mmCIF file with all atom_site columns, C-alpha atoms in Angstrom:
data_model
loop_
_atom_site.group_PDB
_atom_site.id
_atom_site.type_symbol
_atom_site.label_atom_id
_atom_site.label_alt_id
_atom_site.label_comp_id
_atom_site.label_asym_id
_atom_site.label_entity_id
_atom_site.label_seq_id
_atom_site.pdbx_PDB_ins_code
_atom_site.Cartn_x
_atom_site.Cartn_y
_atom_site.Cartn_z
_atom_site.occupancy
_atom_site.B_iso_or_equiv
_atom_site.pdbx_formal_charge
_atom_site.auth_seq_id
_atom_site.auth_comp_id
_atom_site.auth_asym_id
_atom_site.auth_atom_id
_atom_site.pdbx_PDB_model_num
ATOM 1   C CA . MET A 1 1   ? -36.701 -32.548 208.161 1.00 0.00 ? 6   MET A CA 1
ATOM 2   C CA . ALA A 1 2   ? -35.935 -28.833 208.285 1.00 0.00 ? 7   ALA A CA 1
ATOM 3   C CA . ASN A 1 3   ? -37.786 -26.610 210.728 1.00 0.00 ? 8   ASN A CA 1
ATOM 4   C CA . ILE A 1 4   ? -38.994 -23.079 210.208 1.00 0.00 ? 9   ILE A CA 1
ATOM 5   C CA . LYS A 1 5   ? -36.332 -21.943 212.710 1.00 0.00 ? 10  LYS A CA 1
ATOM 6   C CA . ASP A 1 6   ? -33.609 -23.165 210.338 1.00 0.00 ? 11  ASP A CA 1
ATOM 7   C CA . PHE A 1 7   ? -34.730 -20.632 207.726 1.00 0.00 ? 12  PHE A CA 1
ATOM 8   C CA . SER A 1 8   ? -35.323 -17.664 209.976 1.00 0.00 ? 13  SER A CA 1
ATOM 9   C CA . ASN A 1 9   ? -33.585 -14.362 209.311 1.00 0.00 ? 14  ASN A CA 1
ATOM 10  C CA . GLU A 1 10  ? -32.207 -14.090 212.828 1.00 0.00 ? 15  GLU A CA 1
ATOM 11  C CA . PRO A 1 11  ? -28.475 -13.405 213.003 1.00 0.00 ? 16  PRO A CA 1
ATOM 12  C CA . SER A 1 12  ? -26.332 -16.343 213.969 1.00 0.00 ? 17  SER A CA 1
ATOM 13  C CA . GLN A 1 13  ? -25.010 -16.703 217.511 1.00 0.00 ? 18  GLN A CA 1
ATOM 14  C CA . ARG A 1 14  ? -21.392 -16.460 216.362 1.00 0.00 ? 19  ARG A CA 1
ATOM 15  C CA . ILE A 1 15  ? -19.423 -13.669 217.954 1.00 0.00 ? 20  ILE A CA 1
ATOM 16  C CA . ASN A 1 16  ? -16.913 -11.695 215.938 1.00 0.00 ? 21  ASN A CA 1
ATOM 17  C CA . ARG A 1 17  ? -13.454 -12.547 217.137 1.00 0.00 ? 22  ARG A CA 1
ATOM 18  C CA . TYR A 1 18  ? -10.206 -10.700 216.701 1.00 0.00 ? 23  TYR A CA 1
ATOM 19  C CA . PHE A 1 19  ? -6.769  -12.303 216.756 1.00 0.00 ? 24  PHE A CA 1
ATOM 20  C CA . SER A 1 20  ? -3.731  -10.336 217.806 1.00 0.00 ? 25  SER A CA 1
ATOM 21  C CA . GLU A 1 21  ? -0.957  -9.606  215.356 1.00 0.00 ? 26  GLU A CA 1
ATOM 22  C CA . ALA A 1 22  ? 1.474   -11.652 217.483 1.00 0.00 ? 27  ALA A CA 1
ATOM 23  C CA . PHE A 1 23  ? -0.877  -14.647 217.320 1.00 0.00 ? 28  PHE A CA 1
ATOM 24  C CA . LYS A 1 24  ? -1.182  -14.351 213.540 1.00 0.00 ? 29  LYS A CA 1
ATOM 25  C CA . ARG A 1 25  ? 2.590   -14.051 213.128 1.00 0.00 ? 30  ARG A CA 1
ATOM 26  C CA . LYS A 1 26  ? 3.096   -17.122 215.334 1.00 0.00 ? 31  LYS A CA 1
ATOM 27  C CA . LYS A 1 27  ? 0.687   -19.201 213.234 1.00 0.00 ? 32  LYS A CA 1
ATOM 28  C CA . VAL A 1 28  ? 2.317   -17.994 210.011 1.00 0.00 ? 33  VAL A CA 1
ATOM 29  C CA . ARG A 1 29  ? 5.753   -19.100 211.338 1.00 0.00 ? 34  ARG A CA 1
ATOM 30  C CA . GLU A 1 30  ? 4.307   -22.512 212.202 1.00 0.00 ? 35  GLU A CA 1
ATOM 31  C CA . ILE A 1 31  ? 2.954   -22.875 208.673 1.00 0.00 ? 36  ILE A CA 1
ATOM 32  C CA . GLU A 1 32  ? 6.263   -21.755 207.133 1.00 0.00 ? 37  GLU A CA 1
ATOM 33  C CA . LYS A 1 33  ? 8.190   -24.295 209.223 1.00 0.00 ? 38  LYS A CA 1
ATOM 34  C CA . ASN A 1 34  ? 5.695   -27.055 208.276 1.00 0.00 ? 39  ASN A CA 1
ATOM 35  C CA . ILE A 1 35  ? 4.740   -27.550 211.907 1.00 0.00 ? 40  ILE A CA 1
ATOM 36  C CA . SER A 1 36  ? 1.099   -27.106 210.976 1.00 0.00 ? 41  SER A CA 1
ATOM 37  C CA . THR A 1 37  ? -0.897  -26.559 207.808 1.00 0.00 ? 42  THR A CA 1
ATOM 38  C CA . VAL A 1 38  ? -3.338  -23.868 206.759 1.00 0.00 ? 43  VAL A CA 1
ATOM 39  C CA . LEU A 1 39  ? -6.179  -26.349 207.086 1.00 0.00 ? 44  LEU A CA 1
ATOM 40  C CA . GLU A 1 40  ? -5.125  -27.372 210.612 1.00 0.00 ? 45  GLU A CA 1
ATOM 41  C CA . VAL A 1 41  ? -4.966  -23.754 211.781 1.00 0.00 ? 46  VAL A CA 1
ATOM 42  C CA . SER A 1 42  ? -8.289  -23.060 210.114 1.00 0.00 ? 47  SER A CA 1
ATOM 43  C CA . ARG A 1 43  ? -10.021 -25.971 211.810 1.00 0.00 ? 48  ARG A CA 1
ATOM 44  C CA . GLU A 1 44  ? -8.398  -25.523 215.212 1.00 0.00 ? 49  GLU A CA 1
ATOM 45  C CA . TYR A 1 45  ? -9.348  -21.859 215.586 1.00 0.00 ? 50  TYR A CA 1
ATOM 46  C CA . ASP A 1 46  ? -12.557 -21.972 213.502 1.00 0.00 ? 51  ASP A CA 1
ATOM 47  C CA . VAL A 1 47  ? -11.223 -19.466 210.973 1.00 0.00 ? 52  VAL A CA 1
ATOM 48  C CA . SER A 1 48  ? -11.723 -19.621 207.230 1.00 0.00 ? 53  SER A CA 1
ATOM 49  C CA . THR A 1 49  ? -8.800  -20.776 205.138 1.00 0.00 ? 54  THR A CA 1
ATOM 50  C CA . THR A 1 50  ? -9.069  -17.495 203.245 1.00 0.00 ? 55  THR A CA 1
ATOM 51  C CA . ALA A 1 51  ? -8.344  -15.594 206.455 1.00 0.00 ? 56  ALA A CA 1
ATOM 52  C CA . VAL A 1 52  ? -5.309  -17.776 207.158 1.00 0.00 ? 57  VAL A CA 1
ATOM 53  C CA . TYR A 1 53  ? -4.018  -17.172 203.624 1.00 0.00 ? 58  TYR A CA 1
ATOM 54  C CA . LYS A 1 54  ? -4.472  -13.442 204.192 1.00 0.00 ? 59  LYS A CA 1
ATOM 55  C CA . TRP A 1 55  ? -2.326  -13.793 207.331 1.00 0.00 ? 60  TRP A CA 1
ATOM 56  C CA . LEU A 1 56  ? 0.287   -15.574 205.261 1.00 0.00 ? 61  LEU A CA 1
ATOM 57  C CA . TYR A 1 57  ? 0.205   -12.838 202.656 1.00 0.00 ? 62  TYR A CA 1
ATOM 58  C CA . LYS A 1 58  ? 0.520   -10.110 205.239 1.00 0.00 ? 63  LYS A CA 1
ATOM 59  C CA . TYR A 1 59  ? 3.001   -11.602 207.736 1.00 0.00 ? 64  TYR A CA 1
ATOM 60  C CA . SER A 1 60  ? 5.080   -14.113 205.801 1.00 0.00 ? 65  SER A CA 1
ATOM 61  C CA . ARG A 1 61  ? 8.806   -13.417 205.688 1.00 0.00 ? 66  ARG A CA 1
ATOM 62  C CA . ASN A 1 62  ? 9.190   -15.571 202.604 1.00 0.00 ? 67  ASN A CA 1
ATOM 63  C CA . ARG A 1 63  ? 6.673   -13.522 200.605 1.00 0.00 ? 68  ARG A CA 1
ATOM 64  C CA . LYS A 1 64  ? 8.526   -10.316 201.362 1.00 0.00 ? 69  LYS A CA 1
ATOM 65  C CA . ARG A 1 65  ? 11.807  -11.854 200.176 1.00 0.00 ? 70  ARG A CA 1
ATOM 66  C CA . GLY A 1 66  ? 10.189  -13.256 197.047 1.00 0.00 ? 71  GLY A CA 1
ATOM 67  C CA . VAL A 1 67  ? 10.817  -16.859 198.114 1.00 0.00 ? 72  VAL A CA 1
ATOM 68  C CA . LYS A 1 68  ? 8.214   -19.385 197.061 1.00 0.00 ? 73  LYS A CA 1
ATOM 69  C CA . GLN A 1 69  ? 7.284   -22.026 199.575 1.00 0.00 ? 74  GLN A CA 1
ATOM 70  C CA . VAL A 1 70  ? 6.868   -25.530 198.208 1.00 0.00 ? 75  VAL A CA 1
ATOM 71  C CA . VAL A 1 71  ? 4.000   -27.211 199.960 1.00 0.00 ? 76  VAL A CA 1
ATOM 72  C CA . GLU A 1 72  ? 3.847   -30.997 200.000 1.00 0.00 ? 77  GLU A CA 1
ATOM 73  C CA . LEU A 1 73  ? 1.263   -33.081 201.644 1.00 0.00 ? 78  LEU A CA 1
ATOM 74  C CA . MET A 1 74  ? 2.677   -34.945 204.616 1.00 0.00 ? 79  MET A CA 1
ATOM 75  C CA . SER A 1 75  ? 1.557   -38.208 203.056 1.00 0.00 ? 80  SER A CA 1
ATOM 76  C CA . ASP A 1 76  ? 3.561   -37.398 199.895 1.00 0.00 ? 81  ASP A CA 1
ATOM 77  C CA . THR A 1 77  ? 6.630   -36.653 201.991 1.00 0.00 ? 82  THR A CA 1
ATOM 78  C CA . ARG A 1 78  ? 6.186   -39.928 203.838 1.00 0.00 ? 83  ARG A CA 1
ATOM 79  C CA . LYS A 1 79  ? 5.795   -41.831 200.559 1.00 0.00 ? 84  LYS A CA 1
ATOM 80  C CA . ILE A 1 80  ? 8.992   -40.281 199.209 1.00 0.00 ? 85  ILE A CA 1
ATOM 81  C CA . GLN A 1 81  ? 10.894  -41.242 202.369 1.00 0.00 ? 86  GLN A CA 1
ATOM 82  C CA . ASP A 1 82  ? 9.525   -44.794 202.177 1.00 0.00 ? 87  ASP A CA 1
ATOM 83  C CA . LEU A 1 83  ? 10.529  -45.089 198.519 1.00 0.00 ? 88  LEU A CA 1
ATOM 84  C CA . LYS A 1 84  ? 14.045  -43.821 199.252 1.00 0.00 ? 89  LYS A CA 1
ATOM 85  C CA . ALA A 1 85  ? 14.351  -46.358 202.067 1.00 0.00 ? 90  ALA A CA 1
ATOM 86  C CA . ARG A 1 86  ? 13.170  -49.104 199.697 1.00 0.00 ? 91  ARG A CA 1
ATOM 87  C CA . ILE A 1 87  ? 15.769  -48.038 197.115 1.00 0.00 ? 92  ILE A CA 1
ATOM 88  C CA . ARG A 1 88  ? 18.519  -48.233 199.755 1.00 0.00 ? 93  ARG A CA 1
ATOM 89  C CA . GLU A 1 89  ? 17.303  -51.687 200.787 1.00 0.00 ? 94  GLU A CA 1
ATOM 90  C CA . LEU A 1 90  ? 17.241  -52.932 197.171 1.00 0.00 ? 95  LEU A CA 1
ATOM 91  C CA . GLU A 1 91  ? 20.702  -51.501 196.484 1.00 0.00 ? 96  GLU A CA 1
ATOM 92  C CA . GLN A 1 92  ? 22.016  -53.322 199.548 1.00 0.00 ? 97  GLN A CA 1
ATOM 93  C CA . MET A 1 93  ? 20.411  -56.578 198.401 1.00 0.00 ? 98  MET A CA 1
ATOM 94  C CA . LEU A 1 94  ? 21.869  -56.095 194.928 1.00 0.00 ? 99  LEU A CA 1
ATOM 95  C CA . GLY A 1 95  ? 25.342  -55.605 196.405 1.00 0.00 ? 100 GLY A CA 1
ATOM 96  C CA . GLN A 1 96  ? 24.977  -58.770 198.477 1.00 0.00 ? 101 GLN A CA 1
ATOM 97  C CA . LYS A 1 97  ? 23.854  -60.777 195.444 1.00 0.00 ? 102 LYS A CA 1
ATOM 98  C CA . GLN A 1 98  ? 26.740  -59.435 193.373 1.00 0.00 ? 103 GLN A CA 1
ATOM 99  C CA . PHE A 1 99  ? 29.163  -60.445 196.143 1.00 0.00 ? 104 PHE A CA 1
ATOM 100 C CA . GLU A 1 100 ? 27.571  -63.911 196.241 1.00 0.00 ? 105 GLU A CA 1
ATOM 101 C CA . ILE A 1 101 ? 27.909  -64.310 192.461 1.00 0.00 ? 106 ILE A CA 1
ATOM 102 C CA . GLU A 1 102 ? 31.573  -63.307 192.550 1.00 0.00 ? 107 GLU A CA 1
ATOM 103 C CA . PHE A 1 103 ? 32.200  -65.715 195.457 1.00 0.00 ? 108 PHE A CA 1
ATOM 104 C CA . LYS A 1 104 ? 30.596  -68.647 193.619 1.00 0.00 ? 109 LYS A CA 1
ATOM 105 C CA . SER A 1 105 ? 32.475  -67.822 190.431 1.00 0.00 ? 110 SER A CA 1
ATOM 106 C CA . LYS A 1 106 ? 35.760  -67.825 192.362 1.00 0.00 ? 111 LYS A CA 1
ATOM 107 C CA . MET A 1 107 ? 34.834  -71.171 193.982 1.00 0.00 ? 112 MET A CA 1
ATOM 108 C CA . ILE A 1 108 ? 34.193  -72.671 190.540 1.00 0.00 ? 113 ILE A CA 1
ATOM 109 C CA . ASP A 1 109 ? 37.566  -71.380 189.300 1.00 0.00 ? 114 ASP A CA 1
ATOM 110 C CA . ILE A 1 110 ? 39.312  -72.949 192.322 1.00 0.00 ? 115 ILE A CA 1
ATOM 111 C CA . ALA A 1 111 ? 37.481  -76.265 191.800 1.00 0.00 ? 116 ALA A CA 1
ATOM 112 C CA . GLU A 1 112 ? 38.433  -76.299 188.112 1.00 0.00 ? 117 GLU A CA 1
ATOM 113 C CA . GLU A 1 113 ? 42.078  -75.771 189.032 1.00 0.00 ? 118 GLU A CA 1
ATOM 114 C CA . MET A 1 114 ? 42.064  -78.353 191.833 1.00 0.00 ? 119 MET A CA 1
ATOM 115 C CA . TYR A 1 115 ? 40.325  -81.160 189.980 1.00 0.00 ? 120 TYR A CA 1
ATOM 116 C CA . ASP A 1 116 ? 41.530  -80.261 186.474 1.00 0.00 ? 121 ASP A CA 1
ATOM 117 C CA . ILE A 1 117 ? 38.024  -80.384 185.006 1.00 0.00 ? 122 ILE A CA 1
ATOM 118 C CA . ASP A 1 118 ? 35.897  -77.934 183.056 1.00 0.00 ? 123 ASP A CA 1
ATOM 119 C CA . ILE A 1 119 ? 32.900  -77.033 185.237 1.00 0.00 ? 124 ILE A CA 1
ATOM 120 C CA . LYS A 1 120 ? 31.739  -73.884 183.453 1.00 0.00 ? 125 LYS A CA 1
ATOM 121 C CA . LYS A 1 121 ? 29.821  -74.404 180.254 1.00 0.00 ? 126 LYS A CA 1
ATOM 122 C CA . LYS A 1 122 ? 31.933  -73.245 177.350 1.00 0.00 ? 127 LYS A CA 1
ATOM 123 C CA . LEU A 1 123 ? 30.036  -71.845 174.403 1.00 0.00 ? 128 LEU A CA 1
ATOM 124 C CA . GLY A 1 124 ? 31.115  -73.200 171.034 1.00 0.00 ? 129 GLY A CA 1
ATOM 125 C CA . SER A 1 125 ? 32.736  -76.334 172.438 1.00 0.00 ? 130 SER A CA 1
ATOM 126 C CA . LYS A 1 126 ? 31.955  -79.688 170.920 1.00 0.00 ? 131 LYS A CA 1
ATOM 127 C CA . PRO A 1 127 ? 29.655  -81.973 172.920 1.00 0.00 ? 132 PRO A CA 1
ATOM 128 C CA . LEU A 1 128 ? 31.167  -85.039 174.514 1.00 0.00 ? 133 LEU A CA 1
ATOM 129 C CA . PRO A 1 129 ? 30.528  -88.365 172.753 1.00 0.00 ? 134 PRO A CA 1
ATOM 130 C CA . GLY A 1 130 ? 27.296  -90.028 173.820 1.00 0.00 ? 135 GLY A CA 1
ATOM 131 C CA . SER A 1 131 ? 25.857  -86.829 175.224 1.00 0.00 ? 136 SER A CA 1
ATOM 132 C CA . GLY A 1 132 ? 22.840  -86.620 172.955 1.00 0.00 ? 137 GLY A CA 1
ATOM 133 C CA . SER A 1 133 ? 21.673  -86.697 169.383 1.00 0.00 ? 138 SER A CA 1
ATOM 134 C CA . ILE A 1 134 ? 24.150  -86.084 166.610 1.00 0.00 ? 139 ILE A CA 1
ATOM 135 C CA . GLY A 1 135 ? 21.807  -84.165 164.454 1.00 0.00 ? 140 GLY A CA 1
ATOM 136 C CA . LYS A 1 136 ? 20.835  -87.034 162.108 1.00 0.00 ? 141 LYS A CA 1
ATOM 137 C CA . THR A 1 137 ? 17.386  -88.517 162.125 1.00 0.00 ? 142 THR A CA 1
ATOM 138 C CA . THR A 1 138 ? 16.604  -92.065 161.237 1.00 0.00 ? 143 THR A CA 1
ATOM 139 C CA . GLY A 1 139 ? 13.565  -92.936 159.223 1.00 0.00 ? 144 GLY A CA 1
ATOM 140 C CA . GLY A 1 140 ? 12.690  -96.148 161.047 1.00 0.00 ? 145 GLY A CA 1
ATOM 141 C CA . LYS A 1 141 ? 9.224   -97.214 162.047 1.00 0.00 ? 146 LYS A CA 1
#
């Protein structure tokens, strides 16, 4: 439950702090190089994110050149890297399977030549005698 002290008009105990220009420039460089994020700087030094964005606006080299910085969440970057790795892995597996298929096909060709038999199923060829129904049905009970 809230106390009367919580609603008093006394000023807070927070002291106004000032950061040097060199410090601000250093933090802006870290943000530009994706070493840290605006939120990390804000939390670490107990500064509002608005203040950090003001530093970026004032000290950023990219802003002065008109370059836009694309900001991705680290988790998104990690997901993209994982997906690219998965694609490489699947492409490798596909190549191995294709090699295996070609190898087996060549083995079948060699076996057909060696034993003078037709191993591969030929479409449109007539079935061998005694290999199944002939298409006629009998009406017996």
